[in-house]
Coordinates of C-alpha atoms and ligand atoms in Angstrom, one line a residue:
X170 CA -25.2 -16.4 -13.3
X171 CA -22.1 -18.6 -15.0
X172 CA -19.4 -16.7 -13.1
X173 CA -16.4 -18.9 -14.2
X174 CA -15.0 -18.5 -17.8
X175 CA -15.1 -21.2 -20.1
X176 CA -11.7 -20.8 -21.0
X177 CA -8.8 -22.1 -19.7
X178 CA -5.6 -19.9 -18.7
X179 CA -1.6 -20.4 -18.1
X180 CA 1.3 -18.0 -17.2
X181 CA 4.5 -18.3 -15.9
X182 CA 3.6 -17.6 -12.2
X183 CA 7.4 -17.0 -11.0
X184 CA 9.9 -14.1 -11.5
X185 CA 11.7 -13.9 -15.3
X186 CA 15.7 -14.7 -15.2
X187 CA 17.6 -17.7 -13.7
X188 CA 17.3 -19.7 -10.6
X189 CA 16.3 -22.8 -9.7
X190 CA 12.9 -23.9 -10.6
X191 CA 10.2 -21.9 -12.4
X192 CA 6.7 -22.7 -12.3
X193 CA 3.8 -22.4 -15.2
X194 CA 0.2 -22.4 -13.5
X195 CA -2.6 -23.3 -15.6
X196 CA -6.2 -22.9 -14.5
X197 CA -10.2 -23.5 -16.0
X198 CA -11.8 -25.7 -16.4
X199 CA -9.8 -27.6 -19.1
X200 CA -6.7 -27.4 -17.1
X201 CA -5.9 -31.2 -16.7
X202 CA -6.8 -32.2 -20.0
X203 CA -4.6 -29.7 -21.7
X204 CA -2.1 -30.6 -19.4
X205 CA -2.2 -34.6 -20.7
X206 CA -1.6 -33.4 -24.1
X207 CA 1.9 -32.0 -23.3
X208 CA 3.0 -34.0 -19.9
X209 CA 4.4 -37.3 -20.5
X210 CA 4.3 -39.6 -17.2
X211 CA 3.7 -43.0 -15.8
X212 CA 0.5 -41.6 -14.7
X213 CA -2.1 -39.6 -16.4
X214 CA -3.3 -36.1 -15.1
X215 CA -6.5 -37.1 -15.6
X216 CA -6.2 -40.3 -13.3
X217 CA -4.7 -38.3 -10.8
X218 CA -6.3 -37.1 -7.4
X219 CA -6.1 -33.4 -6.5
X220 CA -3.4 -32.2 -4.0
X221 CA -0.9 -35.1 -5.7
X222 CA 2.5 -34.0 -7.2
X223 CA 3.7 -36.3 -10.4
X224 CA 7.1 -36.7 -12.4
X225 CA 7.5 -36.7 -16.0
X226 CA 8.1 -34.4 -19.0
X227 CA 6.5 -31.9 -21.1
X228 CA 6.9 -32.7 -24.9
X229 CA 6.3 -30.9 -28.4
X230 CA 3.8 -31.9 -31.1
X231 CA 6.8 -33.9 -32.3
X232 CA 7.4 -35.5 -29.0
X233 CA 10.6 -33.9 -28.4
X234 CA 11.2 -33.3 -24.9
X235 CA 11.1 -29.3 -23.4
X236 CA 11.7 -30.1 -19.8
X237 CA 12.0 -32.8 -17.2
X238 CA 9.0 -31.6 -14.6
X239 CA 7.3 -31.7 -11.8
X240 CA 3.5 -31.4 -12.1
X241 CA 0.9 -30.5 -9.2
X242 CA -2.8 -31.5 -9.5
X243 CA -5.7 -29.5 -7.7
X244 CA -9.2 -30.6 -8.2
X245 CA -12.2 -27.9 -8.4
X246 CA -13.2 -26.3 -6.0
X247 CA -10.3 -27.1 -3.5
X248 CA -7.6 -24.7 -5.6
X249 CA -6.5 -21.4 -5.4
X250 CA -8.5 -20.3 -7.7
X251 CA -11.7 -22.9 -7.2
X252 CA -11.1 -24.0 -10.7
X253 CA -9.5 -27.3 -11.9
X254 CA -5.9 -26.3 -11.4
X255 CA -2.2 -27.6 -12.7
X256 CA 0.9 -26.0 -11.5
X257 CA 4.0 -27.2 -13.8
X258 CA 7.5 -26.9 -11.8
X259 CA 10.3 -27.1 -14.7
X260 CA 13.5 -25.8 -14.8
X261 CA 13.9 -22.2 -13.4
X262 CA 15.3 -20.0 -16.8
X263 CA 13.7 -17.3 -18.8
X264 CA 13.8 -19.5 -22.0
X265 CA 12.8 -22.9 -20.5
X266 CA 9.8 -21.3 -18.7
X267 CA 8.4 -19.5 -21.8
X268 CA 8.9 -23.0 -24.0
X269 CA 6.6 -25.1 -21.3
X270 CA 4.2 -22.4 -21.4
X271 CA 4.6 -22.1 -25.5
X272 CA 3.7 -25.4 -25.5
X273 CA 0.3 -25.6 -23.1
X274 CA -0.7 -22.8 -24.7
X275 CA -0.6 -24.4 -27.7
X276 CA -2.6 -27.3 -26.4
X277 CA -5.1 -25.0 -26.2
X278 CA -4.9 -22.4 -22.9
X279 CA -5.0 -18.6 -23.4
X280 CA -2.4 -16.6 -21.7
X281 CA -3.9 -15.3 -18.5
X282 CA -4.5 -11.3 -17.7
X283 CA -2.7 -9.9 -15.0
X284 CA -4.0 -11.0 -12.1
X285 CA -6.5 -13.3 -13.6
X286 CA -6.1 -16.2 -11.5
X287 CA -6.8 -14.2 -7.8
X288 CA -9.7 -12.7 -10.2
X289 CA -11.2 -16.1 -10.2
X290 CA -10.2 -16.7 -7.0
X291 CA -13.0 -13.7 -6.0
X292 CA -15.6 -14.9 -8.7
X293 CA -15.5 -18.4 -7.2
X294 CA -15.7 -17.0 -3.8
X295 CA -12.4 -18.4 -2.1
X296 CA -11.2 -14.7 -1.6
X297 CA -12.8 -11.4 -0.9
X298 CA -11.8 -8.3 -3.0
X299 CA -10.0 -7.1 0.3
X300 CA -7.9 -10.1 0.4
X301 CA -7.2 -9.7 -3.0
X302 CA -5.6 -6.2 -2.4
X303 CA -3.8 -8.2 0.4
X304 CA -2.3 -10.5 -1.6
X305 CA -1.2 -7.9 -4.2
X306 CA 0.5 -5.6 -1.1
X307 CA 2.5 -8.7 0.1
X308 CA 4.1 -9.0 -3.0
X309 CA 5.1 -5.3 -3.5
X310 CA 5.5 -4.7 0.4
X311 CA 9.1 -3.3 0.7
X312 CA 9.5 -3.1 4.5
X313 CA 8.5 -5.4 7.0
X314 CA 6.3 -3.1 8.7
X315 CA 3.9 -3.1 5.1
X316 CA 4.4 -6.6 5.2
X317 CA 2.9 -7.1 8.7
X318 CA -0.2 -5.3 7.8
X319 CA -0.4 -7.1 4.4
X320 CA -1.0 -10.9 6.2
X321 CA -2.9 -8.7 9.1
X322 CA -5.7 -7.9 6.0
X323 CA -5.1 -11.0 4.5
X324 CA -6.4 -12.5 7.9
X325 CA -10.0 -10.8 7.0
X326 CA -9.2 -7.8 9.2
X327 CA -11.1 -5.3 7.2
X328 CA -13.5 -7.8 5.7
X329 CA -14.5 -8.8 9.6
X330 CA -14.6 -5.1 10.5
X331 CA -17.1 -3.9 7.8
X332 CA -18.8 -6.2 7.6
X333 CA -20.1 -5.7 11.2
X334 CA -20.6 -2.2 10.5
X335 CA -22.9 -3.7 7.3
X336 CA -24.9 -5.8 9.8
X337 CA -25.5 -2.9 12.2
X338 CA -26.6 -0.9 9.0
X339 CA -28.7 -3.6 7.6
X340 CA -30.7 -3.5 11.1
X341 CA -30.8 0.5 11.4
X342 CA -32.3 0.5 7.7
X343 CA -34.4 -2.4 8.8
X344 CA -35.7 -0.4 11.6
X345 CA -35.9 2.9 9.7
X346 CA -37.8 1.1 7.1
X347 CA -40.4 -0.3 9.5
X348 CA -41.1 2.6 11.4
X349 CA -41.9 3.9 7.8
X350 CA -44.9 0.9 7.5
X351 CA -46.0 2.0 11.0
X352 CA -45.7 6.0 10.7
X353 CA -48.9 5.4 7.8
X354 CA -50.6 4.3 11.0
X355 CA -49.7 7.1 13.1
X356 CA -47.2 4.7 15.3
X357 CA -43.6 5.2 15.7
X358 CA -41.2 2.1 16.9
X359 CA -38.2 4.3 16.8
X360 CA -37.9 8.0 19.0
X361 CA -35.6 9.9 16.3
X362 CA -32.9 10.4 19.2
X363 CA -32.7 5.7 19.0
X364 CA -31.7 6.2 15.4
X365 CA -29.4 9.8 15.2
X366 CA -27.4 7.5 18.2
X367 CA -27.0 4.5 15.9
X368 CA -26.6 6.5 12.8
X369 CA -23.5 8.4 14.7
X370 CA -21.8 4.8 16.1
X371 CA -22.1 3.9 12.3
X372 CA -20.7 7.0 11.2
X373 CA -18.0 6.9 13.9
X374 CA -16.5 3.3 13.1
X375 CA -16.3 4.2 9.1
X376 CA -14.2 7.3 10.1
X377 CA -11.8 4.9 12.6
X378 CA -11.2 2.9 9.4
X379 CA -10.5 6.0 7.2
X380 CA -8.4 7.0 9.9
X381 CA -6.0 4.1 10.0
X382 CA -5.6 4.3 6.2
X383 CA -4.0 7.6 6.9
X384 CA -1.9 6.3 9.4
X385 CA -0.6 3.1 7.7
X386 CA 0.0 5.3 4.9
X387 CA 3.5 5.5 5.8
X388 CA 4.1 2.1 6.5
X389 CA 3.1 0.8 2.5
X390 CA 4.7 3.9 0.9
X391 CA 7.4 5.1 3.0
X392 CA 7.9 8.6 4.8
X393 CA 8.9 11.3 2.9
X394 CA 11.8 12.9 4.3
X395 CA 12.8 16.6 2.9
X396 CA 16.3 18.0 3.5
X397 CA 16.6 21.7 3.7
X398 CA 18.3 25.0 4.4
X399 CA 20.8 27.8 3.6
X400 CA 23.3 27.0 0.9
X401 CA 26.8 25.0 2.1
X402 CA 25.1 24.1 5.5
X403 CA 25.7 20.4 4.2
X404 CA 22.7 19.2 3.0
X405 CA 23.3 17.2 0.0
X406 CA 26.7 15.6 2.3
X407 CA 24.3 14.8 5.0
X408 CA 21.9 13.4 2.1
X409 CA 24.7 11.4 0.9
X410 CA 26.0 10.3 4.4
X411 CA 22.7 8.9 5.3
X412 CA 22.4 6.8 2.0
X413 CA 26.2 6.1 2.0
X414 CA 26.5 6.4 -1.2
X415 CA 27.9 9.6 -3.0
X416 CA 25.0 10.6 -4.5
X417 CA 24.8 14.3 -4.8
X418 CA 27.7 16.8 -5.6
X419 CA 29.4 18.5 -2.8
X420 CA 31.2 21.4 -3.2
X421 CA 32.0 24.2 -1.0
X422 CA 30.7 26.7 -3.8
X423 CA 26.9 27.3 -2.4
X424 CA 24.4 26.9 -5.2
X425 CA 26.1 23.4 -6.5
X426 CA 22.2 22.2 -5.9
X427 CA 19.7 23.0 -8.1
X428 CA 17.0 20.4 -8.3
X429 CA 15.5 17.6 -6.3
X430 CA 17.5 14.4 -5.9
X431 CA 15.3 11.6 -4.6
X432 CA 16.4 8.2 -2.8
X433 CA 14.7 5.4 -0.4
X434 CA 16.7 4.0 2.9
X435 CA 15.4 1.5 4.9
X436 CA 16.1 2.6 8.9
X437 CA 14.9 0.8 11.4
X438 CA 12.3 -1.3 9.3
X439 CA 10.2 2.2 7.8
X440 CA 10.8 3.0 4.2
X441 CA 12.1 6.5 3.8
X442 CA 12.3 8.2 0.4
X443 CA 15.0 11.4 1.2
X444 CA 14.8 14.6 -0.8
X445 CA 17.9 16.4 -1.1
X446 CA 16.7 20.3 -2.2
X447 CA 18.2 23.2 -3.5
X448 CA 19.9 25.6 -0.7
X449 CA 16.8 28.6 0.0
X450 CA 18.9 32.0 -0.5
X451 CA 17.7 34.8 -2.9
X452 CA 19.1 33.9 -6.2
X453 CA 19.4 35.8 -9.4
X454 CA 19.8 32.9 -11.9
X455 CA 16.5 31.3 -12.9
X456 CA 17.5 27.9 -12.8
X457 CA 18.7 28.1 -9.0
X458 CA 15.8 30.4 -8.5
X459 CA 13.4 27.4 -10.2
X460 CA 15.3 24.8 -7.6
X461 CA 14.5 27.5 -4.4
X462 CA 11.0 27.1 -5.6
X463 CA 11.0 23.4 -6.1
X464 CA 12.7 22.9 -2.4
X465 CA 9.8 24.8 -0.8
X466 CA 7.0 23.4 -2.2
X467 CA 8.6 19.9 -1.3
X468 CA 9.3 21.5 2.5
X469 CA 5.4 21.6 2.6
X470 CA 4.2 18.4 1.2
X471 CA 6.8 16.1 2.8
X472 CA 5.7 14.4 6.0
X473 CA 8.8 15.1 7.7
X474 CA 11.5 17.9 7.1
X475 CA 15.5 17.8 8.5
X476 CA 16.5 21.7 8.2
X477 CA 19.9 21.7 8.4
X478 CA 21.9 24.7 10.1
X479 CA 25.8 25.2 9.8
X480 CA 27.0 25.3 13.1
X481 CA 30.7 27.0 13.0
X482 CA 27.6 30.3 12.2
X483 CA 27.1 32.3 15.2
X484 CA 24.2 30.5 17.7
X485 CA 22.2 34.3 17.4
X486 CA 22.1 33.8 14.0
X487 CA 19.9 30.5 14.0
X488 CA 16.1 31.6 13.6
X489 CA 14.2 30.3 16.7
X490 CA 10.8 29.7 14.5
X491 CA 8.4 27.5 16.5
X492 CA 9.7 24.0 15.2
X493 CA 6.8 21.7 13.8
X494 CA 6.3 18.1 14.9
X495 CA 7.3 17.3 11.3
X496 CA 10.3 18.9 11.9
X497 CA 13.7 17.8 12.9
X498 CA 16.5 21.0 13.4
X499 CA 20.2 19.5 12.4
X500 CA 23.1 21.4 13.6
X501 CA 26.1 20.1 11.1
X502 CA 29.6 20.6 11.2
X503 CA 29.9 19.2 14.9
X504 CA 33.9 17.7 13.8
X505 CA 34.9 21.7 13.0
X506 CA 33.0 23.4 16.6
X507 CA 35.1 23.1 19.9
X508 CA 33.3 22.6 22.9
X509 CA 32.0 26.3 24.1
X510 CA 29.9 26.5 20.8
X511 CA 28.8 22.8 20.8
X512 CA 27.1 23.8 24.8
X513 CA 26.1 26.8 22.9
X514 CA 24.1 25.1 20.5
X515 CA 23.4 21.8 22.7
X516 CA 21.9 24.4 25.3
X517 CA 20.3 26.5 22.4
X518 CA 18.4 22.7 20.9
X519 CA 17.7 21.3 23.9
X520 CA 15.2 18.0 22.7
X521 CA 14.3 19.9 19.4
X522 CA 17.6 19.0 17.4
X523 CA 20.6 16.8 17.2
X524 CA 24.4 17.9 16.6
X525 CA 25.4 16.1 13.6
X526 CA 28.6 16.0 11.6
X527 CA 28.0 15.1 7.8
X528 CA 31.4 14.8 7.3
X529 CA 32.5 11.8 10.2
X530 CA 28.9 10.5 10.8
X531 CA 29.2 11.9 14.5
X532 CA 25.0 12.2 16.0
X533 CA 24.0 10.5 13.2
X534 CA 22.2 7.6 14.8
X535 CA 20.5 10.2 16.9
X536 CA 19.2 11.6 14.0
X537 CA 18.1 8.6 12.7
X538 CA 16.2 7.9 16.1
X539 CA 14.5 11.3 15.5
X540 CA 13.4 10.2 12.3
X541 CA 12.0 6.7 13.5
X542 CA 10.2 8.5 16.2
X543 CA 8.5 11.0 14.3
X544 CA 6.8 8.5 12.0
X545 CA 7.4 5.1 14.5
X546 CA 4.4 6.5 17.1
X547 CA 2.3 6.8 14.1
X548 CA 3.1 3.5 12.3
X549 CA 3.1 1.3 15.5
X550 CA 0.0 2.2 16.0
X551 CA -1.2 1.3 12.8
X552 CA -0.1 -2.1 12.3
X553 CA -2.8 -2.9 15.5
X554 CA -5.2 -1.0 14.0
X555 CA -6.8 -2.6 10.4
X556 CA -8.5 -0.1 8.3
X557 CA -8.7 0.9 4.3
X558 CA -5.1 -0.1 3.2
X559 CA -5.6 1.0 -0.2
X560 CA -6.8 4.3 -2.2
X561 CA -10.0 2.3 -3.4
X562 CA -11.1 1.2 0.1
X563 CA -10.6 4.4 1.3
X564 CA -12.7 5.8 -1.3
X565 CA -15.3 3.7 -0.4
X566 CA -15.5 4.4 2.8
X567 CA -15.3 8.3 2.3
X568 CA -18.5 7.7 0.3
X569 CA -20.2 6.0 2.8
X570 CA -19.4 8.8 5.0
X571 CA -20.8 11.1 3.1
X572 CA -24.1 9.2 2.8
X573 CA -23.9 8.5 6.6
X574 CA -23.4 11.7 7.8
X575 CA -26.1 12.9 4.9
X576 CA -28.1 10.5 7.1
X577 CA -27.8 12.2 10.1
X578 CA -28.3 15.7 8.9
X579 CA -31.5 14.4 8.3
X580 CA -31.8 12.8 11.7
X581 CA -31.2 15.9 13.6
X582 CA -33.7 18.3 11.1
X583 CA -36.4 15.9 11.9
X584 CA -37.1 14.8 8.1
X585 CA -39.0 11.9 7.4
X586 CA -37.6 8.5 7.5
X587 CA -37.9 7.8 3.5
X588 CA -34.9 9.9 3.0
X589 CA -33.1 8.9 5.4
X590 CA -33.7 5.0 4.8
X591 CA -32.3 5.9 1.3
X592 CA -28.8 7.4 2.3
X593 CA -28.8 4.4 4.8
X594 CA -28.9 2.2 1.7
X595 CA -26.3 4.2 -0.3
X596 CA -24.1 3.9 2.3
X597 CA -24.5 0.3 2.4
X598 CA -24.0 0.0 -1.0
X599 CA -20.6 2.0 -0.7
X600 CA -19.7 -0.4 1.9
X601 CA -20.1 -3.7 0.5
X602 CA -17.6 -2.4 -2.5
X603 CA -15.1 -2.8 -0.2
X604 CA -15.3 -6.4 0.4
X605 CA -17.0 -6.9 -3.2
X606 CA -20.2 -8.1 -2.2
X607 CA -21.3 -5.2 -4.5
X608 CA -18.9 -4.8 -8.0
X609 CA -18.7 -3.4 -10.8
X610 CA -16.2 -4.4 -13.8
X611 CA -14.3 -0.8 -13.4
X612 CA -14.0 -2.0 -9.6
X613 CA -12.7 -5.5 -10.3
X614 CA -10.5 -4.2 -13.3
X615 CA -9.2 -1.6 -10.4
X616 CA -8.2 -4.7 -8.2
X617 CA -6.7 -7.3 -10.4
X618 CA -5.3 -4.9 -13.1
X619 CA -2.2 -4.0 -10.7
X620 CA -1.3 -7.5 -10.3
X621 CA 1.3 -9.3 -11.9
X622 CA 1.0 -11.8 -14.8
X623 CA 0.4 -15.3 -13.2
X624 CA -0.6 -14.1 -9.6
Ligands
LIG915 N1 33.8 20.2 8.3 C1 32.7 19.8 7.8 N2 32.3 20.3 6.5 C2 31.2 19.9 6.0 C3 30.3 19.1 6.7 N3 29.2 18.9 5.9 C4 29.4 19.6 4.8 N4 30.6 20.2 4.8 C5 31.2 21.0 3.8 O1 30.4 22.1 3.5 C6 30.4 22.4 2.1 C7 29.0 22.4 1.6 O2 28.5 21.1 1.6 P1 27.2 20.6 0.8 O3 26.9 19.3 1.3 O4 27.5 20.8 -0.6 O5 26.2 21.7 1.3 P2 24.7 22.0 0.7 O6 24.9 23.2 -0.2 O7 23.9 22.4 1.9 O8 24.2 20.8 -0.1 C8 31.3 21.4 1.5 O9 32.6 21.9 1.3 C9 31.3 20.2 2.5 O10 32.5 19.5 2.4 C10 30.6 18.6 8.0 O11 29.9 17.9 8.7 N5 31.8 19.0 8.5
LIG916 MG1 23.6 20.7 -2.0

């Protein structure tokens, strides 16, 4: 099987707008002779070793000049993408860039696909498909903590870890398989306790990696973060306090809000994306009514809820509900108490809530620590555990799950090793998608399609 295309493709591999250099890659195996035809130097491409950096210019049909550059050579396979790479540093500006690349593909290269070149990259074997998903969550990693486990993948974290689970499946199937020659002859290598014990280790290392998905969850995407409570108890000024930014309307008439409002903070290194929700009172008007609605249904998918209480309201008053581990009581209004009802309510809270003021920022950074704590035990954790990191790994490994644990059903009800040799091998199968030993196009169009143009 030919598994690198015959063409040859360029993009602009570097951010659109203004800054200092830009840089065209071009890559296939016509890469350097295209090249020639445009770059203008005392030296050839094509007389020019791999891993060597040369001055000159890219020039029009006409010879007129585009851009003073700065040309890297990689030879096949030692490139980025195994192919016969150029990488063409001109001047960094949106107009510039798209002219040098105008012109190569002119000379004959086809704009690349997104993602193209790390596609190649897997074809040709320098990358996995889980380092490909690596790659693509550095780039859009927003917090350092997504970042971390990004280069932790891109290490061959997951690709180490299944692929020992592969090997110890390989064997069981192996052994499974066997014990099927043997069973014609009435011998058995295996007792069926040997293999439900393997079956289960299998079964329990592809739920630890399923696991940790779940868990790093809220270190690539953020943790949701609901505000809620009675009308004027200060939600959408404590929304706007922790953004610092005036983002919702505050009045002291309750009802002001009526939908969802949506931000993202960055505290203490984990993405937050804050929802600031419609008070929850019995209202007549449908559109307040519609908001209510909207604020509860948030309340239960968020991963963590503030419920904000007014504290100048009688301590009685508050509803002692058993609070979640999701759930973080604020007591706001702390600048307009005086000190008997502050003990009140600090004696009333204890460690389940923090006395905040919305208004001067007063307890705020204990809130804050509240909110790192409730997802920070969680996300520590995660960046030393490597698992699925994204939706398609996990998928894969929920399948394999399936089969496994199909596997041993049929373990424990005694049925005959045929069947259970299959959903050994379907679980392989679902297994080596992960690392792309097995693909499909919808699986590689899955990977590379959310990549950007030129990565
Ligand atoms: N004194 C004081 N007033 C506050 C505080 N937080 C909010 N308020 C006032 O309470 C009223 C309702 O605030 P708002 O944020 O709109 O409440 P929401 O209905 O829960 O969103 C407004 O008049 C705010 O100025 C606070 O910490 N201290
Ligand atoms: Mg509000």
């Amino acid at each position: 099987m030919k598994l690198t295309p015959e063409d040859t493709i360029a993009a602009i591999a570097t951010p659109p707008g203004e800054g200092a250099i830009s840089i065209i890659r071009v890559s296939g195996p016509m890469a350097i002779q295209i090249c020639d035809r445009v770059f203008v130097g005392s030296v050839k491409l094509a007389d020019t070793p791999g891993y060597t950096i040369r001055h000159g210019t890219i020039r029009r049909e006409d010879l007129s000049i585009v851009d003073e550059v700065l040309v890297s050579v990689f030879r096949a396979p030692r490139s980025f993408s195994g192919e016969d790479s150029v990488e063409v540093n001109c001047h960094g500006g949106m107009l510039v860039a798209s002219e040098v690349l105008g012109t190569i593909l002119e000379a004959g290269a086809r704009q690349a696909e997104p993602g193209e070149f790390s596609k190649r990259a897997f074809l040709n074997g320098k990358i996995d498909l889980s380092k490909a998903e690596a790659i693509a969550g550095i780039i859009s990693a927003q917090t350092r903590s997504a970042l971390m486990s990004s280069v932790e993948h891109l290490k061959g974290g997951l690709q180490e870890k299944v692929d020992k689970i592969r090997h110890m499946l390989v064997d069981l199937s192996s052994l499974v398989e066997l014990d099927l020659d043997f069973a014609e002859e009435g011998v058995s290598m295996l007792t069926a306790d040997q293999i439900l014990a393997k079956v289960s280790e299998v079964k329990g290392s592809i739920q630890e990696l399923i696991s940790a998905f779940e868990e790093g969850r809220i270190l690539r995407e953020g943790a949701s973060v609901v505000i809620t409570g009675k009308p004027n108890v200060g939600k959408s000024s404590l929304f706007n306090r922790i953004l610092n930014n005036d983002r919702a309307i505050v009045s002291p008439l309750p009802g002001t809000t009526r939908d969802l409002l949506e931000e993202n903070v960055t505290i203490g290194g984990v993405l937050f994306r804050f929802t600031d929700t419609a008070g929850i009172r019995d209202s007549v008007d449908v559109v307040e009514s519609e908001g209510v609605a909207r604020a509860r249904a948030r309340e239960t998918s968020s991963d963590i809820s503030i419920s904000v209480f007014d504290g100048t309201e009688p301590v009685d008053g508050f509803l002692e509900k058993e609070v979640g581990e999701r759930q973080i009581i604020a007591v706001n209004k702390l600048d307009i108490m005086d000190q008997s009802m502050r003990n009140k309510w600090a004696n009333r809270l204890g460690q389940t809530g923090v006395l905040i003021s919305a208004m001067t920022g007063e307890g705020l950074e204990s809130l804050k620590k509240k909110l790192i704590a409730s997802t920070g035990s969680r996300a520590s954790r995660s960046e030393e555990r490597v698992g699925a990191s994204t939706l398609r790994q996990k998928e894969a490994l929920a399948a394999g799950l399936f089969q496994i644990e199909n596997a041993e059903r049929l373990c424990q009800e005694h049925e005959g090793s045929e069947l259970i040799a299959f959903e050994l091998r379907e679980c392989l199968t679902s297994l080596s998608e992960i690392t792309g030993e097995v693909t499909t196009d919808e699986i590689l169009n899955r990977v590379f399609g959310q990549f950007c143009i030129g990565k």
